[in-house]
mmCIF file with all atom_site columns, C-alpha atoms in Angstrom:
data_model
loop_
_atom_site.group_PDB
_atom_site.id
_atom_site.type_symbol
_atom_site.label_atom_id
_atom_site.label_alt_id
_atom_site.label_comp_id
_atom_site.label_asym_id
_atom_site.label_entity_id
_atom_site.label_seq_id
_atom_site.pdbx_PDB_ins_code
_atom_site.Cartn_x
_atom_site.Cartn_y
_atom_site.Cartn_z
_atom_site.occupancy
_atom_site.B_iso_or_equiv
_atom_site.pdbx_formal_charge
_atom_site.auth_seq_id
_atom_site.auth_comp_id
_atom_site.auth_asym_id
_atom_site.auth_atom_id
_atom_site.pdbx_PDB_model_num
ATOM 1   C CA . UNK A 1 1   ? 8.677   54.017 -2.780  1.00 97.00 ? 1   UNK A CA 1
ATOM 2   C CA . UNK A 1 2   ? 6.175   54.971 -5.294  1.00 98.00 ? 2   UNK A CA 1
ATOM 3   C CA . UNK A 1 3   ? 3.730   51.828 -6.389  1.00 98.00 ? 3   UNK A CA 1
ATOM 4   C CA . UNK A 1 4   ? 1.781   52.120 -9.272  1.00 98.00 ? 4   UNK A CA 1
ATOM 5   C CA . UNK A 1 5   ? -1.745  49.923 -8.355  1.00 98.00 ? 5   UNK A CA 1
ATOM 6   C CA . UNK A 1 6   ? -4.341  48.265 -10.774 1.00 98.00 ? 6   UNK A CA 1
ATOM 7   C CA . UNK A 1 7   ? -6.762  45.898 -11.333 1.00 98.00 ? 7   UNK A CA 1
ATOM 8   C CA . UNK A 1 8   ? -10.353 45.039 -13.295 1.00 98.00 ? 8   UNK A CA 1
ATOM 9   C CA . UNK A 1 9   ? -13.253 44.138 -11.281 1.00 97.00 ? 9   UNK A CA 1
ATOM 10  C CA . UNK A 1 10  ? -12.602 41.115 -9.441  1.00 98.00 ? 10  UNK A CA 1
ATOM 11  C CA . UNK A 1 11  ? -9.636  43.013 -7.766  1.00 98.00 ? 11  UNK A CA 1
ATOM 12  C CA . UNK A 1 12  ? -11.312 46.394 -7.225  1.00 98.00 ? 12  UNK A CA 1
ATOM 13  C CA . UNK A 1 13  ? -11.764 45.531 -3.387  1.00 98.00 ? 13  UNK A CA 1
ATOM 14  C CA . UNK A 1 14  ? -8.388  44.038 -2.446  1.00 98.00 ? 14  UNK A CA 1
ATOM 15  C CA . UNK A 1 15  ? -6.770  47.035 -4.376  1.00 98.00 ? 15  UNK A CA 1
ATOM 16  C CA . UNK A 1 16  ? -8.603  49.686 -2.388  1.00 98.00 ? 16  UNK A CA 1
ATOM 17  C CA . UNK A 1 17  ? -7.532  47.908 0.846   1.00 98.00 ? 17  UNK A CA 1
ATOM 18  C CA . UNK A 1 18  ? -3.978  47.312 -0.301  1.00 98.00 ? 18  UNK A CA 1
ATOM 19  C CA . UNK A 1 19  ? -3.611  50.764 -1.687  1.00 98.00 ? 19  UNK A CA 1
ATOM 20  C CA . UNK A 1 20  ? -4.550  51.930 1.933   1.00 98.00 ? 20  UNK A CA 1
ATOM 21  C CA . UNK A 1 21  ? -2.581  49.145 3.684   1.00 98.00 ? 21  UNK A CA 1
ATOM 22  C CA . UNK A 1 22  ? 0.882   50.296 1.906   1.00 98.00 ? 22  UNK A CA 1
ATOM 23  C CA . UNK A 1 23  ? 0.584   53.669 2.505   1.00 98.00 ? 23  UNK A CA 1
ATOM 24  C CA . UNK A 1 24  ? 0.133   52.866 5.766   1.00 98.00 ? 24  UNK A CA 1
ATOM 25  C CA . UNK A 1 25  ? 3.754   51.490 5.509   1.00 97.00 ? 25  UNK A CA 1
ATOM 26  C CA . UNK A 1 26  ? 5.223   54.547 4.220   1.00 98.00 ? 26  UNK A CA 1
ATOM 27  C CA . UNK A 1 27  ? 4.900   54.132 0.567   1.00 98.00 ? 27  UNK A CA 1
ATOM 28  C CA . UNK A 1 28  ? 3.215   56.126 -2.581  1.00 98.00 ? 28  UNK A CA 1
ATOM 29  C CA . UNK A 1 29  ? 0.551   54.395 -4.662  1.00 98.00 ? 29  UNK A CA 1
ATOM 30  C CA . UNK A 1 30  ? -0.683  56.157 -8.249  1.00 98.00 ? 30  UNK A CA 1
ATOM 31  C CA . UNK A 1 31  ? -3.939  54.383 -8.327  1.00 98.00 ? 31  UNK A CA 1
ATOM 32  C CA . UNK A 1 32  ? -4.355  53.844 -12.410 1.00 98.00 ? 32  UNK A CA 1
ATOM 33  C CA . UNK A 1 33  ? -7.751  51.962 -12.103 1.00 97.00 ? 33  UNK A CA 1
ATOM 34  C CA . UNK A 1 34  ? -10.350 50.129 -12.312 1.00 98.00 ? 34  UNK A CA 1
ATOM 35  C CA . UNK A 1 35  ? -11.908 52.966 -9.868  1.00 97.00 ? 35  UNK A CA 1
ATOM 36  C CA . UNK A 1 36  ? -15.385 50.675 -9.354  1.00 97.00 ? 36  UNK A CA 1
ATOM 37  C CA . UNK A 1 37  ? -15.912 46.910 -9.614  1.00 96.00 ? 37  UNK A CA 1
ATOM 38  C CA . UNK A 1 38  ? -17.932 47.123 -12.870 1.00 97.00 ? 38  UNK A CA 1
ATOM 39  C CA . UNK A 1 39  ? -16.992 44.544 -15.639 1.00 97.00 ? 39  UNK A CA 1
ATOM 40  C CA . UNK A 1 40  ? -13.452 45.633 -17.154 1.00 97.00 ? 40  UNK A CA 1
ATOM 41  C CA . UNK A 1 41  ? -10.559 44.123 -18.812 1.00 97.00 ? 41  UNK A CA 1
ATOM 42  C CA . UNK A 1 42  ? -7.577  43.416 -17.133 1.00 97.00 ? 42  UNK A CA 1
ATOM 43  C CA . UNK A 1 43  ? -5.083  44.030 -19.874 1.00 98.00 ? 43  UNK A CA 1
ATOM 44  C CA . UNK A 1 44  ? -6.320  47.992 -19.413 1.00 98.00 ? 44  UNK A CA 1
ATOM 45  C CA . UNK A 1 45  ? -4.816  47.866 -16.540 1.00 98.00 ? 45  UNK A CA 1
ATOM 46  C CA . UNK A 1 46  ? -1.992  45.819 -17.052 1.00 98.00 ? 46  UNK A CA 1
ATOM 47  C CA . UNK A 1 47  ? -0.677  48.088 -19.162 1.00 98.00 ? 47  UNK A CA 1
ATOM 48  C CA . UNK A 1 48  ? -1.780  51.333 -17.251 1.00 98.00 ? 48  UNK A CA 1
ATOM 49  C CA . UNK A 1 49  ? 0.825   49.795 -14.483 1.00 98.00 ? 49  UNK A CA 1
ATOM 50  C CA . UNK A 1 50  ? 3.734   48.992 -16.928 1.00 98.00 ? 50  UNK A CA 1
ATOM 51  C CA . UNK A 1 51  ? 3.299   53.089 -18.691 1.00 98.00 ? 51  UNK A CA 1
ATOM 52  C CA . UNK A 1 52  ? 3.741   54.089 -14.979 1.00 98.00 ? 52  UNK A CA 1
ATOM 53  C CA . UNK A 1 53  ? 6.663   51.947 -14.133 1.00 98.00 ? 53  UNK A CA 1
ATOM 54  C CA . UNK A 1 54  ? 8.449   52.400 -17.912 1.00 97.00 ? 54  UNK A CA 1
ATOM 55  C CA . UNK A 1 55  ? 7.625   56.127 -17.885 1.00 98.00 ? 55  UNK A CA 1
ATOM 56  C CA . UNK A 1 56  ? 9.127   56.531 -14.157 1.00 98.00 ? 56  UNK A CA 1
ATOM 57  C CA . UNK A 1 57  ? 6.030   57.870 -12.554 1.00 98.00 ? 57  UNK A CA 1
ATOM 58  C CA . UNK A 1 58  ? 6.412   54.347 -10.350 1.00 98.00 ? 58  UNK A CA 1
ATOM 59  C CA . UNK A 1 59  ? 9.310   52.634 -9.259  1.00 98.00 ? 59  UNK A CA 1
ATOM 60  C CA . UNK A 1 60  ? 7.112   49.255 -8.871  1.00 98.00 ? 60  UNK A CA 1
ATOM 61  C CA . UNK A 1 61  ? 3.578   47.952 -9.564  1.00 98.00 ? 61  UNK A CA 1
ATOM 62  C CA . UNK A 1 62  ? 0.984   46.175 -7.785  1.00 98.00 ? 62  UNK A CA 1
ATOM 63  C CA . UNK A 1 63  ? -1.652  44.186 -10.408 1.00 98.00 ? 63  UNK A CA 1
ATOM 64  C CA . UNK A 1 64  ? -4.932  42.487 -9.408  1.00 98.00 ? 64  UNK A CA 1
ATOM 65  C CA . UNK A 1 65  ? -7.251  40.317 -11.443 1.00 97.00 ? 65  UNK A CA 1
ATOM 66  C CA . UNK A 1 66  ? -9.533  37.133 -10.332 1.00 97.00 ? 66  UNK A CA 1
ATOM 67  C CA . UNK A 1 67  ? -6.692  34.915 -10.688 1.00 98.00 ? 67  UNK A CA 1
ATOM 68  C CA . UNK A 1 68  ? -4.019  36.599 -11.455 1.00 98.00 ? 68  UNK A CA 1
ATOM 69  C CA . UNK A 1 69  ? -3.147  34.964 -14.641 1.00 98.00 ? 69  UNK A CA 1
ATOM 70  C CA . UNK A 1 70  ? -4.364  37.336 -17.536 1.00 97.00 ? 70  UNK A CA 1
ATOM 71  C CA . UNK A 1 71  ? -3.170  40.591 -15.363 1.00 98.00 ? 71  UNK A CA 1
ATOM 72  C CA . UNK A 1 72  ? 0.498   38.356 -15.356 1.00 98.00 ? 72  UNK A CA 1
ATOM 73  C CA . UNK A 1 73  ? 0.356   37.361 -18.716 1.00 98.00 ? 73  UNK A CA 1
ATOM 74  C CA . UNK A 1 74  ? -0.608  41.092 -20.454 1.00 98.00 ? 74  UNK A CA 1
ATOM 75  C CA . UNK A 1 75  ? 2.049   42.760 -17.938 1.00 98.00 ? 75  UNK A CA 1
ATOM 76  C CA . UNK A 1 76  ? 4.887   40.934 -20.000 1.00 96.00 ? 76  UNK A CA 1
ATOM 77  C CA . UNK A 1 77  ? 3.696   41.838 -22.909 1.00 95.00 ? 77  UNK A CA 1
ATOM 78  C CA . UNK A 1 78  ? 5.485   45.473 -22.135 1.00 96.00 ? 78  UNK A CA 1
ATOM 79  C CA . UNK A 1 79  ? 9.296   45.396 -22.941 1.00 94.00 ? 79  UNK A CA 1
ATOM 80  C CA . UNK A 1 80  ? 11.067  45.939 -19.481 1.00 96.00 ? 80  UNK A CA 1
ATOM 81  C CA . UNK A 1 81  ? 8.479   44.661 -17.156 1.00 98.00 ? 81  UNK A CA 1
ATOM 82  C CA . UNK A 1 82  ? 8.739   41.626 -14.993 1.00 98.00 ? 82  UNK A CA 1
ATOM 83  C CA . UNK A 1 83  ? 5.892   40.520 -13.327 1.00 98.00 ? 83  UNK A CA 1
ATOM 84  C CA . UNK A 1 84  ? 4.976   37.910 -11.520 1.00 98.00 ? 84  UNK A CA 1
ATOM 85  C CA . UNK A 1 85  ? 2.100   35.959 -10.122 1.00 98.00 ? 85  UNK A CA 1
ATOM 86  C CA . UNK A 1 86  ? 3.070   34.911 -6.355  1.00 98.00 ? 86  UNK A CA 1
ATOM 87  C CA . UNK A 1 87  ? 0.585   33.497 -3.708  1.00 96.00 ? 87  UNK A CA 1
ATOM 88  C CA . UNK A 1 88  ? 3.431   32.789 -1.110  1.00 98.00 ? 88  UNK A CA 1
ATOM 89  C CA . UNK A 1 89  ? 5.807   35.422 0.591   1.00 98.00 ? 89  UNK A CA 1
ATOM 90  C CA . UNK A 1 90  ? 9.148   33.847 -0.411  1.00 98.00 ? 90  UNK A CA 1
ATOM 91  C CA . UNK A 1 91  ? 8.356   34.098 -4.129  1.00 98.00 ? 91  UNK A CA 1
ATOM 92  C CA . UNK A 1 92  ? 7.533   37.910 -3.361  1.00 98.00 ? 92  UNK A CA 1
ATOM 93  C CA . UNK A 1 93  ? 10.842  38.718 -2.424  1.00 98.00 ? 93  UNK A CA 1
ATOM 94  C CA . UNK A 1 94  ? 13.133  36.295 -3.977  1.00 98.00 ? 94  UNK A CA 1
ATOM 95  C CA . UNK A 1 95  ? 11.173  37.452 -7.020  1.00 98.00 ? 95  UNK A CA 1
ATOM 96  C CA . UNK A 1 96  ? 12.535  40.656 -6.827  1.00 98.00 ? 96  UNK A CA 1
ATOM 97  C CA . UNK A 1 97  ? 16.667  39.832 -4.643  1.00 98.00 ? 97  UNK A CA 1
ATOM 98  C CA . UNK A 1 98  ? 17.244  37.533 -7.748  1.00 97.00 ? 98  UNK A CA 1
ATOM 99  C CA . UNK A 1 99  ? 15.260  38.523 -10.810 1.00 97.00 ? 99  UNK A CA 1
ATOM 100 C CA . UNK A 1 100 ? 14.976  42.202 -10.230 1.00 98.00 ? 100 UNK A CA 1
ATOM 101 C CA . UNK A 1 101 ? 10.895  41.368 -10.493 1.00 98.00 ? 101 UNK A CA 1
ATOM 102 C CA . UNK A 1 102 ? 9.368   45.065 -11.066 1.00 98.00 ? 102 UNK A CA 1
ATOM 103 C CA . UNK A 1 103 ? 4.996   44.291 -10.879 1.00 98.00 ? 103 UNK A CA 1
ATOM 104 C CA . UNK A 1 104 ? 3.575   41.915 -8.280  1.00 98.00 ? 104 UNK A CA 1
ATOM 105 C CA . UNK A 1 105 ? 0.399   40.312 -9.720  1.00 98.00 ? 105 UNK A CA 1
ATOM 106 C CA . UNK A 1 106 ? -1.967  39.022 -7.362  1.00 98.00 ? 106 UNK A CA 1
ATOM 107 C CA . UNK A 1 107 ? -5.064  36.744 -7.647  1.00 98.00 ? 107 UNK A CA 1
ATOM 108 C CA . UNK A 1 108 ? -8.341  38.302 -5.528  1.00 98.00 ? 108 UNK A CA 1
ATOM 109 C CA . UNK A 1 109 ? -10.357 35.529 -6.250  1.00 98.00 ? 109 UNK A CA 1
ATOM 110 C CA . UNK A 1 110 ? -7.330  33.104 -4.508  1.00 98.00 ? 110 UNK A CA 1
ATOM 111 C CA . UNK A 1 111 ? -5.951  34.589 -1.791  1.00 98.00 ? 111 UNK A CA 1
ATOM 112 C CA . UNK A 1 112 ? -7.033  36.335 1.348   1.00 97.00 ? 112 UNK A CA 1
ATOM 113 C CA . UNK A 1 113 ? -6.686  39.697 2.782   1.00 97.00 ? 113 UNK A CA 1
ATOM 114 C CA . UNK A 1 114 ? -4.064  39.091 4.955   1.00 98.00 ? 114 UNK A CA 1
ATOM 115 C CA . UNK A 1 115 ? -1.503  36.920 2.966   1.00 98.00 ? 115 UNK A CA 1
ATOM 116 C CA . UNK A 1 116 ? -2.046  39.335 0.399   1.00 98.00 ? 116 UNK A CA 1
ATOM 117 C CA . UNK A 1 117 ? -0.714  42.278 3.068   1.00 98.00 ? 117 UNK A CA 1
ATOM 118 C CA . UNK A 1 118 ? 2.326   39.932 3.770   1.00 98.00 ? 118 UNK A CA 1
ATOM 119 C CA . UNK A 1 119 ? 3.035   39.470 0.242   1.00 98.00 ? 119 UNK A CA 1
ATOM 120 C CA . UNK A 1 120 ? 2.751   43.375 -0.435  1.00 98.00 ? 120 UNK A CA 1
ATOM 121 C CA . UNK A 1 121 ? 4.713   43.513 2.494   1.00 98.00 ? 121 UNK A CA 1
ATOM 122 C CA . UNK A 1 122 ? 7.584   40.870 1.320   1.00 98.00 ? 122 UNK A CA 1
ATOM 123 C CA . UNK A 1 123 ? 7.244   42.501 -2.459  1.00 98.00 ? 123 UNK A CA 1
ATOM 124 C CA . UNK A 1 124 ? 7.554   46.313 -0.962  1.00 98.00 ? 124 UNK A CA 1
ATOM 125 C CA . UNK A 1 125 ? 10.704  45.450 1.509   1.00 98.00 ? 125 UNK A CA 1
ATOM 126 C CA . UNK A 1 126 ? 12.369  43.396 -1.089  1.00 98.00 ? 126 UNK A CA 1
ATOM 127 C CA . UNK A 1 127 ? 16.024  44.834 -3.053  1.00 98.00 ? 127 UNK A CA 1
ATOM 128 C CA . UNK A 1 128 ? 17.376  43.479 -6.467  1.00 97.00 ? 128 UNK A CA 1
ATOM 129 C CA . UNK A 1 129 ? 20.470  41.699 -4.473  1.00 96.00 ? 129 UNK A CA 1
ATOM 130 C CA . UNK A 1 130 ? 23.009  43.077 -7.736  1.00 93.00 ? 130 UNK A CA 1
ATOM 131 C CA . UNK A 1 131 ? 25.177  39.799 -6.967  1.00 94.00 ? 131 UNK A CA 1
ATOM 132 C CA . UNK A 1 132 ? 26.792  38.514 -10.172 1.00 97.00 ? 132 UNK A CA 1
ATOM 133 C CA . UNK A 1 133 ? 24.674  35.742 -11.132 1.00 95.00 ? 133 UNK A CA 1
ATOM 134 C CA . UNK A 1 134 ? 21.971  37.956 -10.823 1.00 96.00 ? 134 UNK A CA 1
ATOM 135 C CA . UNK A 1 135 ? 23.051  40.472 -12.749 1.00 96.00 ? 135 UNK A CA 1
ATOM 136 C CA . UNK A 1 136 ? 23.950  38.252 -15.797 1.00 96.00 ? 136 UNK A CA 1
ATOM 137 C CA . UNK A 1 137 ? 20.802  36.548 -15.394 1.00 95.00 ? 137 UNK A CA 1
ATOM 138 C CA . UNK A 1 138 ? 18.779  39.409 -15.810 1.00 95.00 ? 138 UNK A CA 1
ATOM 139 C CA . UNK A 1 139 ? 21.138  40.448 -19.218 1.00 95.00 ? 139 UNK A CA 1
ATOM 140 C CA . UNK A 1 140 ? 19.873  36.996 -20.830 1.00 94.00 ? 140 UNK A CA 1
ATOM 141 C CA . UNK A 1 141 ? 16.519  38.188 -20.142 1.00 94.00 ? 141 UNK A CA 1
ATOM 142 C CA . UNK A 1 142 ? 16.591  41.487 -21.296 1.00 93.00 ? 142 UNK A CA 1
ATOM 143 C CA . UNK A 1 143 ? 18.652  39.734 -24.738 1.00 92.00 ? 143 UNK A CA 1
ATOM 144 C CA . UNK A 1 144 ? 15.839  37.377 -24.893 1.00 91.00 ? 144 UNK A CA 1
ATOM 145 C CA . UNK A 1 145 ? 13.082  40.435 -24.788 1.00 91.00 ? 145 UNK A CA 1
ATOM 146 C CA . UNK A 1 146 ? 15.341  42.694 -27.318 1.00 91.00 ? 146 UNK A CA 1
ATOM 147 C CA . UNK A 1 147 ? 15.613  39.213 -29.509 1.00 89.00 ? 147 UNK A CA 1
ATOM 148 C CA . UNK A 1 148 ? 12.080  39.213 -29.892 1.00 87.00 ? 148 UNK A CA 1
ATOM 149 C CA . UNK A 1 149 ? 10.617  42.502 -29.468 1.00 78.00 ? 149 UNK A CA 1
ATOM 150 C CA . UNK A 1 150 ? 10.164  43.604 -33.043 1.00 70.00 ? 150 UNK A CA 1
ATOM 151 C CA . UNK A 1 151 ? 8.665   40.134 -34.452 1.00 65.00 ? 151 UNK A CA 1
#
């Protein structure tokens, strides 16, 4: 799978080692910055991973920041992405079985390097499950972005 990975400053270090960690699981990553960990803004990057994902150069994202907040918030700001701040494993893939959750946004500043392997690792191995409930759940969503989009 190709996995478009960014983040400012605080998350420069945990996206170099994650980049590294998921190709070592077979996977793609288009790095889209921050390439140092001088001061930037998150939203840069934010979007940087949504273009990839909505102009199918990814087929997921990975998004770092301090907390993870801002990097969550600005990602949804982009009609068609879902992302979603998760600091435990079952969020990472239920995120994605039952809301078809397209950017994982993690917080360097709050987690560690290794639960943030197993949540790449949950996030990465997860599949949109396509059941029924699902599936209409995500139409109200994408009604509710379309409802709003042009305001």
């Amino acid at each position: 799978m190709k996995i478009a990975i960014g983040c400012d400053h605080a998350g420069f270090a945990m996206k170099v080692a994650l980049a590294e960690f998921l190709r070592g699981l077979g996977h793609e990553t288009i790095d889209v910055g921050a390439y140092n960990d001088q001061p930037s803004d998150y939203p840069d990057f934010a979007e940087a991973v949504g273009r990839a994902l909505l102009e199918g150069r990814a087929e997921r994202g990975l998004l770092i920041c301090g907390s993870g907040v801002g990097a969550s918030v600005a990602a949804n700001k982009l009609p068609g992405i879902r992302a979603a701040l998760c600091h435990d494993t079952y969020s990472a893939h239920q995120g994605v079985e039952h809301d078809d959750m397209n950017v994982l946004v993690l917080g360097a500043r709050i987690i560690g390097a290794k639960l943030a392997e197993e949540l790449v690792r949950a996030f990465a191995g997860a599949r949109f499950s396509q059941e029924e409930r699902h599936e209409r759940r995500l139409e109200k969503v994408k009604a509710l972005e379309a409802k709003y989009e042009h305001r």
